[in-house]
XYZ file of N, CA, C and O in Angstrom:
824
model
N 5.680 -18.475 -21.362
C 6.498 -17.638 -21.262
C 6.955 -17.816 -19.544
O 5.980 -17.256 -18.895
N 7.432 -17.701 -19.528
C 8.277 -17.576 -17.775
C 7.877 -16.469 -16.904
O 8.468 -15.825 -17.829
N 7.608 -16.111 -15.803
C 6.971 -14.396 -15.557
C 7.173 -15.056 -14.334
O 6.218 -15.910 -13.607
N 6.823 -13.493 -13.024
C 6.726 -13.253 -12.178
C 5.860 -12.080 -11.460
O 5.948 -11.148 -12.313
N 4.988 -12.129 -11.153
C 3.866 -11.195 -10.462
C 4.147 -10.963 -9.069
O 3.934 -11.857 -8.720
N 4.962 -9.879 -9.030
C 5.132 -9.400 -7.404
C 4.205 -7.641 -7.732
O 4.155 -6.916 -8.215
N 3.563 -8.137 -6.260
C 2.373 -6.955 -5.739
C 3.068 -6.004 -4.529
O 3.948 -7.569 -3.137
N 3.063 -5.161 -4.442
C 3.907 -4.357 -3.583
C 2.597 -3.253 -2.430
O 1.789 -2.724 -3.057
N 2.828 -3.805 -1.012
C 2.145 -3.877 0.126
C 2.173 -2.357 0.912
O 2.054 -2.287 1.871
N 3.588 -1.791 0.492
C 4.371 -0.953 1.199
C 5.436 -1.576 2.165
O 5.198 -2.895 2.512
N 6.606 -0.526 2.740
C 7.427 -1.405 3.338
C 7.980 -1.695 2.853
O 8.697 -1.890 1.514
N 8.597 -3.279 3.718
C 9.028 -4.430 2.383
C 8.082 -5.839 2.649
O 8.625 -6.738 2.002
N 6.731 -5.515 2.489
C 5.637 -6.266 2.058
C 5.460 -6.725 0.445
O 5.186 -5.528 0.011
N 5.628 -7.924 0.289
C 5.511 -8.405 -1.055
C 4.939 -9.014 -1.290
O 4.868 -11.023 -0.147
N 3.511 -9.926 -2.447
C 3.098 -10.898 -2.896
C 3.630 -11.526 -3.921
O 3.822 -10.712 -5.142
N 4.412 -12.333 -4.170
C 5.078 -13.064 -4.612
C 4.209 -14.345 -5.717
O 3.817 -15.385 -4.891
N 4.384 -14.475 -7.123
C 3.485 -14.906 -7.914
C 4.306 -15.754 -9.127
O 4.911 -15.127 -9.628
N 4.907 -17.119 -8.610
C 5.822 -17.289 -9.479
C 5.682 -19.421 -9.205
O 5.529 -19.708 -8.409
N 5.759 -19.721 -10.488
C 5.564 -21.414 -11.076
C 4.058 -21.770 -10.215
O 4.556 -22.775 -10.428
N 3.087 -20.885 -10.027
C 2.233 -21.335 -10.013
C 1.669 -21.546 -8.992
O 1.276 -21.543 -7.908
N 2.724 -20.754 -7.854
C 2.657 -20.572 -5.887
C 2.974 -19.102 -5.815
O 3.215 -18.532 -6.548
N 2.754 -19.789 -4.572
C 2.113 -17.528 -4.673
C 2.541 -17.533 -2.736
O 2.836 -18.648 -2.113
N 3.408 -16.278 -2.332
C 3.838 -16.394 -1.117
C 3.903 -14.800 -0.774
O 3.762 -13.987 -1.384
N 3.996 -14.752 0.072
C 3.564 -13.381 0.871
C 4.998 -13.171 1.689
O 5.220 -14.186 2.726
N 6.133 -12.185 1.558
C 6.877 -12.254 2.205
C 6.818 -10.371 3.316
O 7.018 -9.532 2.224
N 7.316 -10.817 4.250
C 7.780 -9.149 5.369
C 6.179 -8.504 5.779
O 6.054 -8.059 5.401
N 5.158 -10.221 6.096
C 3.934 -8.807 6.158
C 3.736 -8.245 7.722
O 4.566 -8.555 8.059
N 3.545 -6.508 7.378
C 3.363 -6.175 8.958
C 1.845 -6.407 9.295
O 1.062 -6.563 9.449
N 2.627 -6.035 11.363
C 1.721 -6.295 11.958
C 0.471 -5.072 12.186
O 0.949 -4.093 11.445
N -0.674 -5.344 12.048
C -1.739 -4.223 12.385
C -0.949 -2.728 13.532
O -0.868 -3.105 14.141
N -1.160 -1.821 12.258
C -0.503 -0.736 13.523
C 0.755 -0.198 13.407
O 1.289 0.632 14.235
N 1.670 -1.379 12.631
C 3.323 -1.256 13.211
C 4.377 -0.463 12.036
O 4.875 0.401 12.366
N 3.173 -0.316 10.944
C 3.783 1.474 9.686
C 3.218 2.689 9.452
O 1.813 2.172 8.876
N 3.823 3.305 9.659
C 2.735 4.401 9.895
C 2.031 4.668 8.178
O 3.097 4.748 7.398
N 0.820 4.901 8.348
C 0.174 5.380 7.119
C -0.277 3.709 6.326
O -0.843 4.283 5.593
N 0.326 2.538 6.604
C -0.252 1.870 6.197
C -1.008 0.728 6.811
O -1.037 0.372 8.165
N -1.852 -0.033 5.906
C -2.648 -1.016 6.648
C -2.795 -2.443 5.647
O -3.582 -1.929 4.541
N -2.239 -3.090 5.974
C -2.490 -4.499 5.155
C -4.133 -5.128 4.851
O -4.619 -5.100 5.735
N -4.243 -5.076 3.736
C -5.417 -5.850 3.511
C -5.554 -7.408 3.447
O -4.284 -7.696 3.813
N -6.449 -8.341 4.017
C -6.548 -9.300 3.768
C -5.553 -10.043 2.474
O -6.077 -9.972 1.413
N -4.426 -11.025 2.764
C -3.726 -11.659 1.502
C -3.555 -13.797 1.307
O -4.624 -13.519 2.230
N -4.047 -13.705 0.878
C -4.116 -15.559 1.271
C -2.534 -16.088 -0.131
O -2.905 -14.968 -1.525
N -2.410 -16.669 0.437
C -0.938 -17.539 -0.040
C -0.802 -18.503 0.373
O -1.030 -19.577 0.729
N 0.132 -19.079 -0.290
C 0.665 -20.390 -0.179
C 1.384 -20.853 0.561
O 2.038 -21.763 1.501
N 2.305 -19.408 1.263
C 3.433 -19.355 2.330
C 3.480 -18.294 2.344
O 3.488 -16.935 1.634
N 4.484 -18.167 4.033
C 4.263 -16.444 4.539
C 5.755 -16.561 5.032
O 5.394 -17.634 6.258
N 6.079 -15.832 4.476
C 7.601 -16.023 5.444
C 8.387 -14.560 6.098
O 7.429 -13.316 5.300
N 8.764 -14.395 6.547
C 9.469 -13.023 7.350
C 11.277 -13.405 7.658
O 11.811 -13.732 7.312
N 11.772 -12.234 7.486
C 13.096 -12.119 7.534
C 13.776 -11.683 8.625
O 14.677 -12.197 9.215
N 13.031 -11.155 9.790
C 13.377 -11.356 11.563
C 12.278 -11.137 11.929
O 11.396 -10.711 11.587
N 12.542 -11.237 13.534
C 10.966 -11.190 14.320
C 10.537 -9.515 14.724
O 11.225 -10.062 16.104
N 10.317 -8.332 13.700
C 10.162 -7.450 14.454
C 8.498 -7.032 13.722
O 8.412 -7.774 12.726
N 7.818 -6.734 14.309
C 6.423 -6.551 14.212
C 5.775 -5.879 13.199
O 5.027 -5.896 12.545
N 7.712 -5.429 12.111
C 6.718 -4.754 11.086
C 6.531 -5.456 9.907
O 7.297 -4.661 8.358
N 7.477 -6.073 10.040
C 8.082 -8.047 9.157
C 7.825 -8.920 9.616
O 7.525 -10.242 8.567
N 6.948 -9.409 10.497
C 6.664 -10.919 11.060
C 4.973 -11.024 11.335
O 4.708 -12.007 11.741
N 4.421 -10.646 10.758
C 2.487 -10.470 10.713
C 2.259 -11.447 9.494
O 1.180 -11.562 9.451
N 3.035 -12.672 9.606
C 3.011 -13.876 9.065
C 1.523 -14.634 9.107
O 0.580 -15.591 8.783
N 1.105 -14.401 10.616
C -0.240 -14.841 10.793
C -1.253 -14.525 10.503
O -2.761 -14.692 10.561
N -1.295 -13.049 9.630
C -2.666 -12.054 8.876
C -2.676 -12.581 7.711
O -3.563 -12.301 7.183
N -1.654 -13.787 7.165
C -1.719 -13.954 6.037
C -2.265 -15.914 5.761
O -2.340 -16.603 7.239
N -4.107 -15.647 5.091
C -3.960 -17.015 5.505
C -3.522 -17.892 4.558
O -3.119 -17.628 3.218
N -3.023 -19.113 4.507
C -2.478 -19.990 3.814
C -3.407 -21.190 3.169
O -4.181 -21.300 4.249
N -2.966 -21.097 2.077
C -3.435 -22.299 1.058
C -3.906 -23.451 1.155
O -4.822 -24.799 1.457
N -2.603 -24.589 1.791
C -2.206 -25.860 2.082
C -1.901 -26.102 0.967
O -1.188 -27.197 1.007
N -1.156 -25.500 -0.423
C -0.885 -26.070 -1.071
C 0.662 -26.045 -1.120
O 1.006 -25.149 -0.897
N 1.444 -27.337 -1.527
C 2.732 -27.391 -1.272
C 3.715 -25.646 -2.997
O 2.783 -24.793 -3.751
N 4.362 -25.984 -2.266
C 5.172 -24.678 -3.532
C 5.656 -25.320 -4.453
O 6.241 -26.365 -4.328
N 5.591 -24.587 -5.773
C 6.510 -25.295 -7.265
C 7.302 -24.405 -7.281
O 8.192 -24.510 -7.951
N 8.068 -23.350 -6.292
C 9.434 -23.316 -6.405
C 10.332 -23.051 -5.479
O 9.729 -23.436 -4.113
N 11.566 -23.208 -5.671
C 12.600 -23.210 -4.340
C 12.437 -22.248 -3.385
O 12.531 -20.737 -3.541
N 12.825 -22.305 -1.894
C 13.097 -21.027 -1.396
C 14.620 -21.445 -0.746
O 14.342 -22.604 -0.074
N 15.450 -20.509 -0.270
C 15.947 -20.838 0.319
C 16.680 -19.194 1.225
O 15.950 -17.924 0.523
N 17.800 -19.038 1.973
C 17.622 -18.446 2.962
C 19.383 -18.374 2.218
O 20.111 -19.101 3.009
N 19.707 -16.956 3.129
C 21.232 -16.421 3.849
C 21.388 -15.866 4.739
O 20.348 -14.786 4.208
N 22.152 -16.215 5.331
C 22.383 -15.409 6.709
C 22.323 -13.846 6.636
O 23.730 -13.897 6.305
N 21.953 -13.273 6.893
C 22.656 -11.877 7.236
C 22.502 -11.104 8.048
O 22.534 -11.934 9.119
N 23.024 -9.521 8.539
C 22.761 -8.881 9.773
C 22.029 -7.671 9.483
O 21.521 -6.915 8.496
N 21.239 -7.479 11.041
C 19.717 -5.914 10.897
C 20.761 -4.901 11.379
O 20.031 -3.666 11.238
N 22.044 -4.989 10.792
C 23.492 -3.819 11.420
C 24.659 -3.838 11.473
O 25.229 -5.055 10.759
N 25.156 -3.018 11.454
C 26.723 -2.985 10.770
C 27.897 -3.149 11.882
O 28.994 -3.415 12.097
N 27.085 -4.374 12.731
C 27.927 -5.045 14.327
C 27.313 -6.511 14.241
O 27.423 -7.071 14.785
N 27.438 -7.202 12.886
C 26.770 -8.188 12.929
C 25.768 -8.794 13.522
O 25.568 -9.944 13.528
N 24.922 -8.087 13.009
C 24.030 -8.684 14.100
C 23.087 -8.158 15.858
O 22.940 -7.906 16.367
N 25.064 -7.754 16.707
C 24.535 -6.917 17.782
C 24.244 -6.840 18.339
O 23.083 -6.677 19.772
N 23.184 -5.700 17.294
C 22.227 -4.872 18.361
C 21.144 -4.748 17.489
O 20.003 -4.741 18.671
N 20.667 -5.666 16.136
C 19.457 -5.848 15.847
C 19.502 -7.414 15.447
O 17.849 -7.532 15.497
N 20.222 -7.831 15.554
C 19.655 -9.113 14.985
C 20.041 -9.957 14.257
O 20.227 -8.729 13.030
N 19.719 -10.545 13.428
C 19.972 -11.670 12.370
C 18.925 -11.187 11.420
O 18.160 -10.819 11.544
N 19.102 -10.813 10.281
C 17.869 -11.306 9.017
C 18.244 -11.991 8.084
O 19.204 -11.945 7.597
N 17.270 -12.426 7.564
C 17.743 -13.481 6.332
C 17.036 -12.987 5.326
O 15.937 -12.285 4.984
N 18.145 -13.343 4.449
C 18.119 -13.065 2.828
C 17.446 -14.396 2.692
O 17.768 -15.496 2.184
N 16.261 -14.311 1.523
C 15.228 -15.077 0.942
C 15.204 -15.062 -0.750
O 15.735 -14.249 -0.896
N 15.646 -16.010 -0.711
C 15.939 -16.098 -1.963
C 14.627 -17.247 -3.216
O 14.886 -18.331 -2.743
N 14.272 -16.725 -3.942
C 13.067 -17.024 -4.600
C 13.808 -17.555 -6.153
O 13.748 -16.818 -6.918
N 13.208 -18.916 -6.627
C 13.638 -19.924 -7.775
C 12.906 -20.338 -8.645
O 12.299 -21.450 -7.915
N 12.493 -20.307 -9.818
C 11.588 -21.152 -10.440
C 11.881 -20.761 -12.196
O 11.765 -19.467 -12.590
N 11.805 -21.603 -12.834
C 11.509 -21.471 -14.715
C 12.609 -20.676 -14.903
O 11.534 -19.099 -16.031
N 13.891 -20.401 -14.509
C 14.766 -19.764 -14.701
C 14.642 -18.635 -14.359
O 16.033 -17.087 -14.758
N 13.724 -17.822 -13.130
C 14.128 -16.747 -13.036
C 14.268 -16.727 -11.017
O 13.995 -17.850 -10.093
N 14.826 -15.740 -10.732
C 15.378 -15.643 -9.474
C 15.050 -14.532 -8.945
O 16.192 -12.958 -9.562
N 14.740 -14.806 -7.427
C 13.545 -13.206 -6.900
C 14.139 -12.444 -5.708
O 14.686 -13.951 -5.084
N 15.236 -11.841 -5.330
C 15.853 -12.419 -4.084
C 15.575 -10.514 -2.995
O 14.999 -9.748 -2.998
N 15.051 -11.833 -2.076
C 14.408 -10.120 -0.945
C 15.011 -10.018 0.368
O 15.836 -10.975 0.556
N 15.729 -8.987 0.106
C 17.090 -8.459 1.497
C 16.448 -8.093 2.806
O 17.674 -8.400 3.085
N 15.062 -8.499 2.979
C 14.574 -8.442 4.000
C 15.322 -6.851 4.686
O 15.542 -5.945 4.047
N 15.891 -6.488 5.907
C 16.590 -5.554 6.579
C 17.508 -5.881 6.551
O 18.324 -5.347 7.908
N 18.772 -5.623 5.609
C 19.397 -6.071 5.428
C 20.250 -4.501 6.274
O 20.424 -3.425 5.512
N 21.614 -4.609 6.581
C 21.934 -3.494 8.302
C 23.458 -3.180 7.337
O 23.973 -2.216 7.566
N 23.911 -4.037 6.994
C 25.827 -3.382 5.967
C 25.270 -4.282 4.644
O 24.849 -5.588 4.060
N 26.899 -4.544 3.980
C 27.365 -5.391 3.245
C 27.315 -6.797 3.739
O 27.899 -7.134 4.646
N 27.394 -7.089 1.634
C 27.452 -8.434 2.350
C 28.863 -8.658 1.426
O 29.868 -7.709 1.107
N 28.861 -9.470 2.197
C 30.498 -10.657 2.295
C 30.561 -11.016 0.969
O 29.928 -11.067 0.174
N 31.737 -11.418 -0.083
C 32.229 -12.288 -1.216
C 31.463 -13.753 -1.126
O 30.661 -13.876 -1.867
N 31.346 -14.202 -0.122
C 30.783 -15.223 -0.065
C 29.354 -15.280 -0.221
O 28.598 -16.284 -0.558
N 28.916 -14.261 0.615
C 27.109 -14.290 1.193
C 26.814 -14.116 -1.072
O 25.726 -13.971 -1.492
N 27.165 -12.660 -1.055
C 27.293 -12.495 -2.552
C 27.233 -13.616 -3.491
O 26.401 -13.870 -4.458
N 28.266 -14.269 -3.355
C 28.059 -15.643 -4.810
C 26.917 -16.594 -4.336
O 26.463 -16.791 -4.856
N 26.540 -16.952 -3.033
C 25.982 -17.573 -3.033
C 23.885 -17.307 -3.018
O 23.565 -18.027 -3.754
N 24.021 -16.121 -3.059
C 23.255 -14.542 -3.613
C 23.229 -15.792 -5.386
O 21.898 -15.939 -5.454
N 23.695 -15.520 -5.983
C 24.084 -14.969 -7.581
C 23.613 -13.897 -8.011
O 23.019 -12.991 -7.096
N 23.197 -14.194 -8.894
C 22.456 -12.115 -9.684
C 21.064 -12.745 -9.740
O 20.451 -13.609 -10.619
N 20.857 -10.974 -9.035
C 19.169 -11.906 -9.172
C 18.194 -11.127 -10.678
O 18.753 -10.195 -11.592
N 17.382 -12.062 -10.695
C 16.136 -11.114 -11.896
C 16.198 -9.959 -11.532
O 15.228 -8.827 -12.120
N 15.115 -10.020 -10.009
C 15.179 -9.009 -9.407
C 15.700 -8.892 -8.636
O 15.812 -9.186 -7.172
N 15.901 -7.602 -7.665
C 16.395 -8.116 -5.945
C 15.059 -6.925 -5.516
O 15.765 -5.338 -5.504
N 14.991 -6.717 -4.459
C 13.832 -6.274 -3.238
C 14.559 -5.441 -2.357
O 15.291 -6.612 -1.516
N 14.817 -4.099 -2.288
C 16.683 -3.796 -2.043
C 15.564 -2.307 -0.448
O 15.314 -1.737 -1.208
N 15.921 -2.787 0.456
C 15.954 -1.578 1.601
C 16.687 -0.315 0.954
O 18.024 -0.691 0.714
N 16.900 0.626 1.490
C 17.778 1.975 0.772
C 17.061 2.865 1.250
O 17.493 4.691 1.910
N 16.038 3.048 2.496
C 16.406 4.092 3.315
C 16.798 4.075 5.003
O 16.746 5.491 5.424
N 17.341 3.446 4.560
C 18.433 3.689 5.983
C 17.973 3.414 7.589
O 17.179 3.066 7.740
N 19.167 4.016 8.529
C 18.783 3.723 9.749
C 18.955 2.647 10.633
O 20.067 2.028 10.679
N 17.244 1.786 10.420
C 17.167 0.566 10.132
C 18.065 -0.131 9.154
O 18.288 -1.632 9.705
N 18.179 -0.077 7.891
C 18.993 -0.828 6.944
C 20.286 -0.006 6.461
O 20.520 1.071 7.123
N 20.577 -0.457 5.738
C 21.584 0.220 4.677
C 20.468 1.228 4.019
O 19.640 1.307 3.934
N 21.768 2.320 3.580
C 21.025 3.734 3.285
C 21.600 3.436 1.826
O 21.528 2.249 1.242
N 21.320 4.580 0.900
C 21.147 4.314 -1.027
C 22.178 4.778 -1.274
O 23.024 3.595 -1.887
N 23.387 5.299 -0.420
C 25.172 4.519 -1.241
C 25.113 3.451 -1.088
O 25.674 2.448 -2.021
N 24.914 2.584 0.030
C 25.027 1.291 0.320
C 24.267 0.035 -0.965
O 24.860 -0.925 -0.866
N 23.018 0.435 -0.466
C 21.943 -0.233 -1.366
C 22.645 -0.310 -2.876
O 22.968 -1.029 -3.969
N 23.568 1.453 -3.726
C 23.678 1.532 -4.999
C 25.216 0.328 -4.557
O 25.178 -0.200 -5.893
N 25.999 -0.124 -3.571
C 27.057 -0.769 -3.609
C 26.662 -2.189 -4.025
O 27.452 -3.014 -4.753
N 24.856 -2.033 -3.106
C 25.028 -3.788 -3.202
C 24.559 -4.148 -4.671
O 25.004 -5.179 -5.291
N 23.924 -2.992 -4.936
C 23.995 -3.284 -6.905
C 25.169 -3.623 -7.758
O 25.143 -4.278 -8.642
N 25.828 -2.554 -7.617
C 27.284 -3.441 -8.372
C 27.421 -4.490 -8.057
O 27.770 -4.573 -8.753
N 27.394 -5.049 -6.980
C 27.734 -6.172 -5.762
C 27.342 -7.520 -6.937
O 27.132 -8.470 -7.491
N 25.793 -7.471 -6.777
C 24.906 -8.588 -7.491
C 24.636 -8.082 -8.870
O 24.226 -9.835 -9.041
N 24.701 -7.353 -9.298
C 24.080 -6.518 -10.500
C 23.035 -6.981 -11.225
O 22.767 -7.961 -12.642
N 22.077 -6.887 -10.129
C 20.093 -7.297 -10.697
C 19.673 -6.407 -12.292
O 20.761 -6.018 -12.041
N 19.010 -7.541 -12.453
C 18.333 -6.936 -13.593
C 17.115 -6.095 -13.597
O 17.577 -4.850 -13.727
N 16.655 -6.511 -12.725
C 15.685 -5.301 -12.237
C 15.572 -5.425 -10.979
O 15.388 -5.804 -10.102
N 15.112 -3.833 -10.413
C 15.957 -3.306 -9.123
C 14.640 -2.779 -8.537
O 14.199 -1.986 -8.371
N 14.023 -2.921 -6.917
C 12.472 -2.609 -6.784
C 13.562 -2.150 -4.966
O 13.359 -3.357 -4.473
N 13.206 -0.690 -4.628
C 13.506 -0.019 -4.086
C 12.392 -0.381 -2.888
O 11.012 -0.166 -3.243
N 13.192 -0.478 -1.473
C 11.841 -1.181 0.174
C 12.325 0.030 0.689
O 13.472 0.196 0.919
N 11.157 -0.254 1.817
C 11.211 0.281 3.219
C 12.212 1.266 2.921
O 13.095 1.846 3.844
N 11.397 2.822 2.811
C 12.105 4.314 2.359
C 10.535 4.854 3.112
O 9.176 4.526 3.094
N 11.018 6.137 3.209
C 9.757 6.646 3.733
C 8.510 7.560 2.040
O 9.577 8.180 1.473
N 7.810 7.889 2.440
C 6.947 8.688 1.778
C 5.454 9.448 1.871
O 4.766 8.510 2.077
N 5.487 11.081 2.249
C 5.426 11.200 2.693
C 4.529 10.983 4.308
O 5.858 10.698 5.139
N 3.600 10.724 4.769
C 3.137 10.467 6.116
C 3.250 8.963 5.853
O 3.071 8.242 7.183
N 3.306 8.078 5.090
C 3.974 6.469 4.926
C 4.857 6.030 4.916
O 6.163 6.800 4.965
N 4.958 5.229 6.508
C 6.816 4.999 6.722
C 7.420 5.287 7.965
O 6.574 6.510 8.563
N 8.277 5.008 8.573
C 8.733 5.502 10.099
C 9.337 7.047 9.588
O 10.057 6.839 8.558
N 9.555 8.192 10.009
C 10.251 9.239 9.719
C 11.235 9.039 10.197
O 12.406 10.223 9.857
N 12.615 8.374 10.475
C 13.645 7.980 10.645
C 14.175 7.425 9.168
O 15.256 7.629 9.550
N 13.145 6.726 8.578
C 14.122 6.473 7.308
C 14.118 7.489 6.149
O 12.851 8.765 5.946
N 14.931 7.876 5.074
C 14.664 8.828 3.984
C 13.628 7.918 3.163
O 12.850 7.365 3.297
N 13.576 9.382 2.383
C 12.903 9.062 1.235
C 13.501 8.527 0.164
O 14.731 8.323 -0.082
N 13.126 8.491 -0.686
C 13.451 7.793 -2.210
C 14.561 8.655 -2.974
O 15.155 7.845 -3.663
N 14.098 9.931 -3.042
C 15.030 10.739 -4.106
C 16.798 10.273 -3.619
O 17.615 10.495 -4.884
N 17.237 10.412 -2.155
C 18.587 9.994 -2.469
C 19.039 8.966 -3.277
O 20.307 8.336 -4.275
N 18.470 7.769 -3.371
C 18.502 6.421 -4.071
C 18.467 6.296 -5.563
O 18.509 6.198 -6.217
N 17.589 7.891 -5.822
C 16.907 7.691 -7.230
C 18.221 8.774 -8.458
O 18.326 9.169 -9.443
N 19.060 9.302 -7.569
C 20.668 10.134 -7.669
C 21.454 9.390 -8.387
O 22.480 8.837 -8.138
N 20.958 8.714 -9.578
C 21.838 7.558 -10.783
C 22.179 7.486 -12.182
O 20.578 8.308 -12.268
N 22.653 7.112 -12.371
C 22.082 7.808 -14.071
C 21.596 5.649 -15.055
O 21.525 5.317 -15.796
N 20.949 4.942 -13.498
C 20.385 4.170 -14.139
C 18.682 3.765 -14.544
O 18.559 5.233 -13.876
N 18.205 3.315 -15.703
C 16.848 3.665 -16.109
C 15.902 3.895 -14.505
O 15.844 2.653 -14.027
N 14.779 4.707 -14.366
C 14.223 4.711 -13.642
C 12.835 4.641 -14.023
O 12.905 5.459 -14.669
N 11.736 3.927 -13.681
C 10.826 2.960 -14.588
C 9.729 3.535 -13.166
O 10.055 2.106 -12.098
N 8.287 3.835 -13.725
C 7.366 4.091 -12.437
C 6.113 3.681 -12.892
O 5.702 3.610 -13.370
N 6.035 2.489 -11.997
C 4.999 1.253 -12.750
C 3.704 2.441 -12.612
O 3.261 3.696 -11.114
N 2.178 1.833 -13.387
C 1.384 2.763 -12.605
C 0.052 1.666 -11.540
O -0.779 2.174 -11.274
N 0.787 0.919 -11.382
C -0.146 0.127 -10.173
C 0.740 -0.428 -9.167
O 2.493 -0.455 -9.468
N 0.864 -0.706 -7.808
C 1.908 -1.685 -6.761
C 1.995 -3.359 -7.777
O 2.351 -3.724 -6.941
N 1.135 -3.472 -8.697
C 1.730 -4.906 -8.955
C 2.631 -4.834 -10.631
O 2.485 -3.968 -11.224
N 3.908 -5.043 -9.943
C 5.073 -5.701 -11.660
C 5.197 -6.933 -12.184
O 5.271 -7.647 -11.628
N 5.492 -6.762 -12.919
C 5.457 -8.135 -13.954
C 7.359 -8.076 -13.879
O 8.320 -7.433 -14.926
N 7.832 -9.217 -13.321
C 9.364 -10.057 -13.759
C 9.526 -10.974 -14.775
O 8.908 -11.858 -14.455
N 10.316 -10.812 -15.794
C 10.648 -11.676 -17.205
C 12.091 -11.596 -17.347
O 12.625 -11.177 -16.547
N 12.271 -12.975 -17.875
C 14.371 -13.132 -17.482
C 14.157 -12.097 -18.905
O 13.629 -11.683 -19.809
N 15.852 -11.742 -18.921
C 16.930 -11.220 -19.559
C 15.921 -9.588 -19.748
O 16.126 -8.715 -20.418
N 15.116 -8.972 -18.586
C 14.752 -7.429 -18.704
C 16.313 -7.249 -18.467
O 17.206 -7.357 -17.851
N 16.138 -5.643 -19.610
C 16.729 -4.716 -19.383
C 16.921 -4.453 -17.776
O 16.607 -3.798 -16.759
N 18.753 -3.360 -17.471
C 18.392 -3.573 -16.162
C 17.677 -2.114 -15.798
O 18.191 -1.074 -16.750
N 17.034 -2.125 -14.029
C 16.718 -0.782 -14.624
C 16.169 -1.272 -13.160
O 16.462 -1.769 -12.161
N 15.377 0.323 -12.373
C 14.793 0.773 -11.026
C 13.597 0.573 -11.739
O 13.421 1.290 -12.229
N 13.389 -0.677 -10.982
C 11.547 -0.449 -11.194
C 10.592 0.252 -10.115
O 10.895 -0.639 -8.683
N 9.350 1.094 -9.758
C 9.326 1.639 -9.045
C 7.512 1.166 -8.844
O 7.307 2.319 -9.514
N 7.228 0.434 -7.834
C 5.443 0.078 -7.711
C 5.395 0.994 -7.495
O 5.703 1.906 -6.510
N 3.940 1.583 -7.261
C 3.512 2.390 -6.836
C 2.858 2.056 -5.837
O 2.085 1.078 -5.170
N 2.952 3.784 -4.723
C 2.497 2.969 -3.246
C 0.913 3.370 -3.230
O 0.161 4.102 -3.549
N -0.383 2.046 -3.099
C -1.229 1.741 -2.424
C -1.812 1.441 -0.955
O -1.131 0.522 -0.762
N -2.374 2.444 -0.512
C -2.782 2.530 0.952
C -4.042 2.132 0.571
O -4.947 2.409 0.363
């Protein structure tokens, strides 16, 4: 049965295993995210949503040299509410294989246009920033969920205790919802087709 294995390393960094391929997206450079230390990761590809040090430490990932067996495409977004004029462009990454569509929103800082939403499509998994200040906040994140209708939403880019930037919100405002909230027992979760709509929270492992 098709499935994706998604492991969260804090902030916006994930390792995705899909269709026999592995990808790391938005690894952070050493010392750039308070309270976090990225372990040594190996993958077939390392990708970044934008050129900020808490997202573009791709040189820290050991690459296997194997070709990818899943498709990777991007949709251009913005890192702020001014079309990217303040913080630059943000790339939204879409990974697809075996009937699954996984979407990493990067540091999206504003609402999507109808054209962007149509290009993204309906995600089986939406990796969504919720902490505000640098990205959309909890309210805007819920607006984006209503637009894209993801089956599973995993929040990212928020503050938890001493982990994360002080200007970011904690997770609690995002969890003010009637949608089912499931807390995973580890930082690794499995995504399968046709999962019921839910917010899924991987455990933060430091």
